[in-house]
Coordinates of C-alpha atoms in Angstrom, one line a residue:
M1 CA -106.5 8.8 30.3
R2 CA -104.2 6.8 32.5
K3 CA -106.7 4.0 33.0
S4 CA -107.3 3.9 29.2
F5 CA -103.6 3.7 28.6
V6 CA -103.2 0.9 31.2
C7 CA -106.1 -1.0 29.6
V8 CA -104.6 -0.8 26.1
L9 CA -101.2 -2.0 27.4
L10 CA -102.8 -4.7 29.4
V11 CA -104.9 -6.0 26.5
G12 CA -101.8 -6.0 24.3
A13 CA -99.8 -7.9 26.9
L14 CA -102.5 -10.6 27.3
T15 CA -102.8 -11.2 23.6
G16 CA -99.1 -11.2 23.0
C17 CA -99.3 -8.2 20.6
Q18 CA -96.9 -5.4 20.1
T19 CA -99.1 -2.4 20.8
P20 CA -98.3 0.9 19.2
P21 CA -98.8 4.2 21.2
P22 CA -102.4 4.8 22.2
T23 CA -102.9 7.6 19.8
E24 CA -102.1 5.2 16.9
I25 CA -104.6 2.5 17.9
R26 CA -107.9 2.6 16.2
Y27 CA -111.2 2.0 18.1
D28 CA -112.0 -1.3 16.2
T29 CA -108.6 -2.7 17.0
Q30 CA -109.1 -1.9 20.7
Q31 CA -112.4 -3.7 20.7
K32 CA -110.9 -6.9 19.1
L33 CA -108.0 -7.0 21.5
L34 CA -110.4 -6.6 24.4
Q35 CA -112.6 -9.4 23.2
D36 CA -109.7 -11.7 22.7
A37 CA -108.4 -11.0 26.2
L38 CA -111.8 -11.7 27.7
V39 CA -112.0 -15.0 25.9
R40 CA -108.7 -16.0 27.4
L41 CA -109.7 -14.9 30.9
E42 CA -113.0 -16.9 30.7
G43 CA -111.1 -20.0 29.7
S44 CA -108.9 -20.0 32.8
P45 CA -110.1 -17.5 35.4
Q46 CA -107.7 -18.3 38.1
T47 CA -104.7 -18.1 35.8
G48 CA -106.1 -15.1 34.2
D49 CA -106.6 -13.2 37.4
A50 CA -103.1 -13.9 38.5
E51 CA -101.8 -12.8 35.1
V52 CA -103.8 -9.6 35.3
R53 CA -102.5 -8.8 38.8
R54 CA -98.9 -9.4 37.6
L55 CA -99.3 -7.2 34.6
L56 CA -101.1 -4.5 36.5
K57 CA -98.2 -4.4 39.0
Q58 CA -95.7 -4.3 36.1
L59 CA -97.6 -1.5 34.4
E60 CA -97.9 0.5 37.6
T61 CA -94.1 0.2 38.1
E62 CA -93.4 1.3 34.5
L63 CA -95.9 4.2 34.7
A64 CA -94.3 5.4 38.0
E65 CA -90.9 5.3 36.4
A66 CA -92.2 7.1 33.3
E67 CA -93.8 9.8 35.5
R68 CA -90.5 10.2 37.4
R69 CA -88.6 10.7 34.2
H70 CA -91.2 13.1 32.9
A71 CA -91.0 15.2 36.1
Q72 CA -87.2 15.1 35.9
A73 CA -87.3 16.2 32.2
Q74 CA -89.7 19.1 33.1
R75 CA -87.4 20.3 35.8
R76 CA -84.4 20.2 33.4
I77 CA -86.4 22.2 30.8
A78 CA -87.3 24.8 33.5
E79 CA -83.6 25.1 34.4
L80 CA -82.6 25.5 30.8
E81 CA -85.2 28.1 30.2
E82 CA -84.0 30.0 33.2
E83 CA -80.4 29.8 31.9
V84 CA -81.5 31.1 28.5
E85 CA -83.3 34.0 30.1
Q86 CA -80.3 34.9 32.2
L87 CA -78.1 34.9 29.1
R88 CA -80.6 37.1 27.2
H89 CA -80.7 39.4 30.2
A90 CA -76.9 39.6 30.3
A91 CA -76.6 40.2 26.6
G92 CA -79.2 42.9 26.8
F93 CA -77.1 44.8 29.4
A94 CA -73.7 44.3 27.9
V95 CA -71.7 47.4 26.8
H96 CA -72.4 48.4 23.3
H97 CA -70.6 51.8 23.1
I98 CA -69.3 54.6 25.3
E99 CA -69.8 58.3 25.1
I100 CA -67.9 61.3 26.3
L101 CA -70.6 63.4 28.0
Y102 CA -71.1 67.0 26.8
F103 CA -70.1 68.5 30.2
T104 CA -66.6 67.3 29.9
Q105 CA -64.3 70.3 30.2
L106 CA -60.8 71.4 29.7
T107 CA -59.6 74.0 32.3
P108 CA -56.2 75.5 32.9
K109 CA -55.8 73.1 35.7
E110 CA -57.1 69.8 34.4
I111 CA -59.5 67.9 32.2
S112 CA -62.8 67.1 33.9
L113 CA -63.8 64.0 32.0
W114 CA -67.2 62.2 32.1
V115 CA -67.5 58.9 30.3
T116 CA -70.6 56.6 30.3
P117 CA -70.9 53.1 28.9
F118 CA -74.3 52.3 27.3
D119 CA -75.9 49.0 26.2
R120 CA -77.5 48.4 22.8
H121 CA -80.8 49.9 24.1
N122 CA -78.9 53.1 25.0
D123 CA -79.4 52.5 28.7
V124 CA -76.5 53.2 31.1
V125 CA -74.4 50.2 32.1
K126 CA -72.3 50.3 35.3
T127 CA -69.5 48.0 34.6
A128 CA -65.8 47.7 35.6
G129 CA -63.0 48.5 33.2
S130 CA -59.8 50.4 32.6
F131 CA -59.2 53.6 30.7
R132 CA -56.6 54.8 28.2
I133 CA -57.1 58.5 27.4
S134 CA -55.1 60.6 24.9
L135 CA -55.2 64.2 23.8
H136 CA -54.3 65.1 20.2
R137 CA -54.0 68.1 17.9
P138 CA -56.7 68.3 15.3
G139 CA -56.0 66.3 12.2
V140 CA -55.5 67.9 8.8
W141 CA -58.7 66.4 7.5
G142 CA -61.0 67.8 10.2
L143 CA -61.2 68.1 14.0
R144 CA -62.4 64.5 14.4
K145 CA -59.2 63.2 12.9
R146 CA -56.5 62.8 15.5
G147 CA -53.2 64.5 14.8
R148 CA -50.0 64.3 16.9
K149 CA -50.5 63.1 20.4
L150 CA -50.0 65.7 23.1
C151 CA -50.4 63.6 26.2
E152 CA -51.8 60.4 27.6
W153 CA -53.3 59.0 30.8
R154 CA -54.0 55.4 31.9
F155 CA -56.2 54.2 34.7
S156 CA -56.6 50.6 35.9
A157 CA -60.0 49.1 36.8
A158 CA -59.0 49.3 40.4
E159 CA -58.1 53.0 40.1
V160 CA -61.5 54.0 38.6
E161 CA -63.5 51.7 40.8
T162 CA -64.6 54.5 43.0
R163 CA -64.9 57.1 40.2
W164 CA -68.5 56.2 39.3
E165 CA -71.1 58.9 40.0
G166 CA -74.8 58.5 39.7
E167 CA -76.5 61.5 41.4
L168 CA -77.0 64.2 38.7
F169 CA -75.3 62.2 35.9
E170 CA -74.3 58.5 35.6
G171 CA -70.8 57.6 34.5
Y172 CA -67.2 57.7 35.3
H173 CA -65.8 61.1 36.4
L174 CA -62.1 61.3 35.9
K175 CA -59.9 64.4 36.6
L176 CA -56.8 64.4 34.4
A177 CA -54.1 66.8 35.6
W178 CA -52.0 68.3 32.9
P179 CA -48.5 66.9 32.6
G180 CA -46.1 69.4 34.1
Q181 CA -49.2 71.3 35.3
K182 CA -49.3 73.1 32.0
P183 CA -52.2 72.9 29.5
P184 CA -51.5 72.6 25.7
E185 CA -51.1 75.8 23.7
E186 CA -53.8 74.6 21.1
E187 CA -57.2 76.3 21.5
T188 CA -58.9 73.2 20.2
V189 CA -57.9 69.6 20.8
V190 CA -59.2 66.1 20.2
L191 CA -59.8 63.8 23.2
H192 CA -59.7 60.1 22.5
V193 CA -61.0 57.6 25.2
E194 CA -60.6 53.8 25.2
F195 CA -62.5 51.8 27.7
T196 CA -61.6 48.1 28.2
T197 CA -64.0 45.9 30.1
A198 CA -63.1 43.0 32.5
E199 CA -63.9 40.6 29.6
G200 CA -61.3 42.3 27.4
Q201 CA -63.6 44.2 25.0
T202 CA -62.5 47.7 24.1
Y203 CA -64.8 50.6 23.2
S204 CA -63.7 54.0 22.1
A205 CA -65.0 57.5 21.7
T206 CA -63.6 60.8 20.3
K207 CA -64.6 64.3 21.1
E208 CA -63.5 67.8 20.0
L209 CA -62.9 70.1 23.0
S210 CA -62.0 73.8 23.4
M211 CA -60.1 75.3 26.2
E212 CA -62.3 76.9 28.8
E213 CA -61.6 80.6 29.5

């Protein structure tokens, strides 16, 4: 293919023609260009040989440069494809929602809270973030509606950094002591959790809880 390409460019240069890309040159056109070039070479062989050598050298230089640029472009394409794959991978494992796990408990001493971030595929995502947790009376339109706030806890990302557990269950395990060491009088309360990632995205979850005996 390369020799064919060189031949086409060489013939075009010898005849003074502007040659289009090889894919656009018809077979009969190639034959005529070649015949014209041979006639010129036969008329002045010494001059023709020198011209051929010069053009071949020029074409080799141009082809080498084209190959270098092609290789450079291929490397850049590979780099971009890798970057795209990394972005897709990161997006696939970004937090989509959080859940208050079912074994979260209220005891006379504290709230044993389990919160797990999930991605859009519902797989666990271990990521840093801060928590704002509040406890409310049930709202008048149902237990899921938050009523008056009873108490609140806040945890920075540094404070919860070591609270991740992944043996039996995966998630943050936070123990919330009752303010004044006294639990609320309500038998049923609504727990609201807000989790803010390092990127500033906030996700929330709400769960109805009953006091453990």
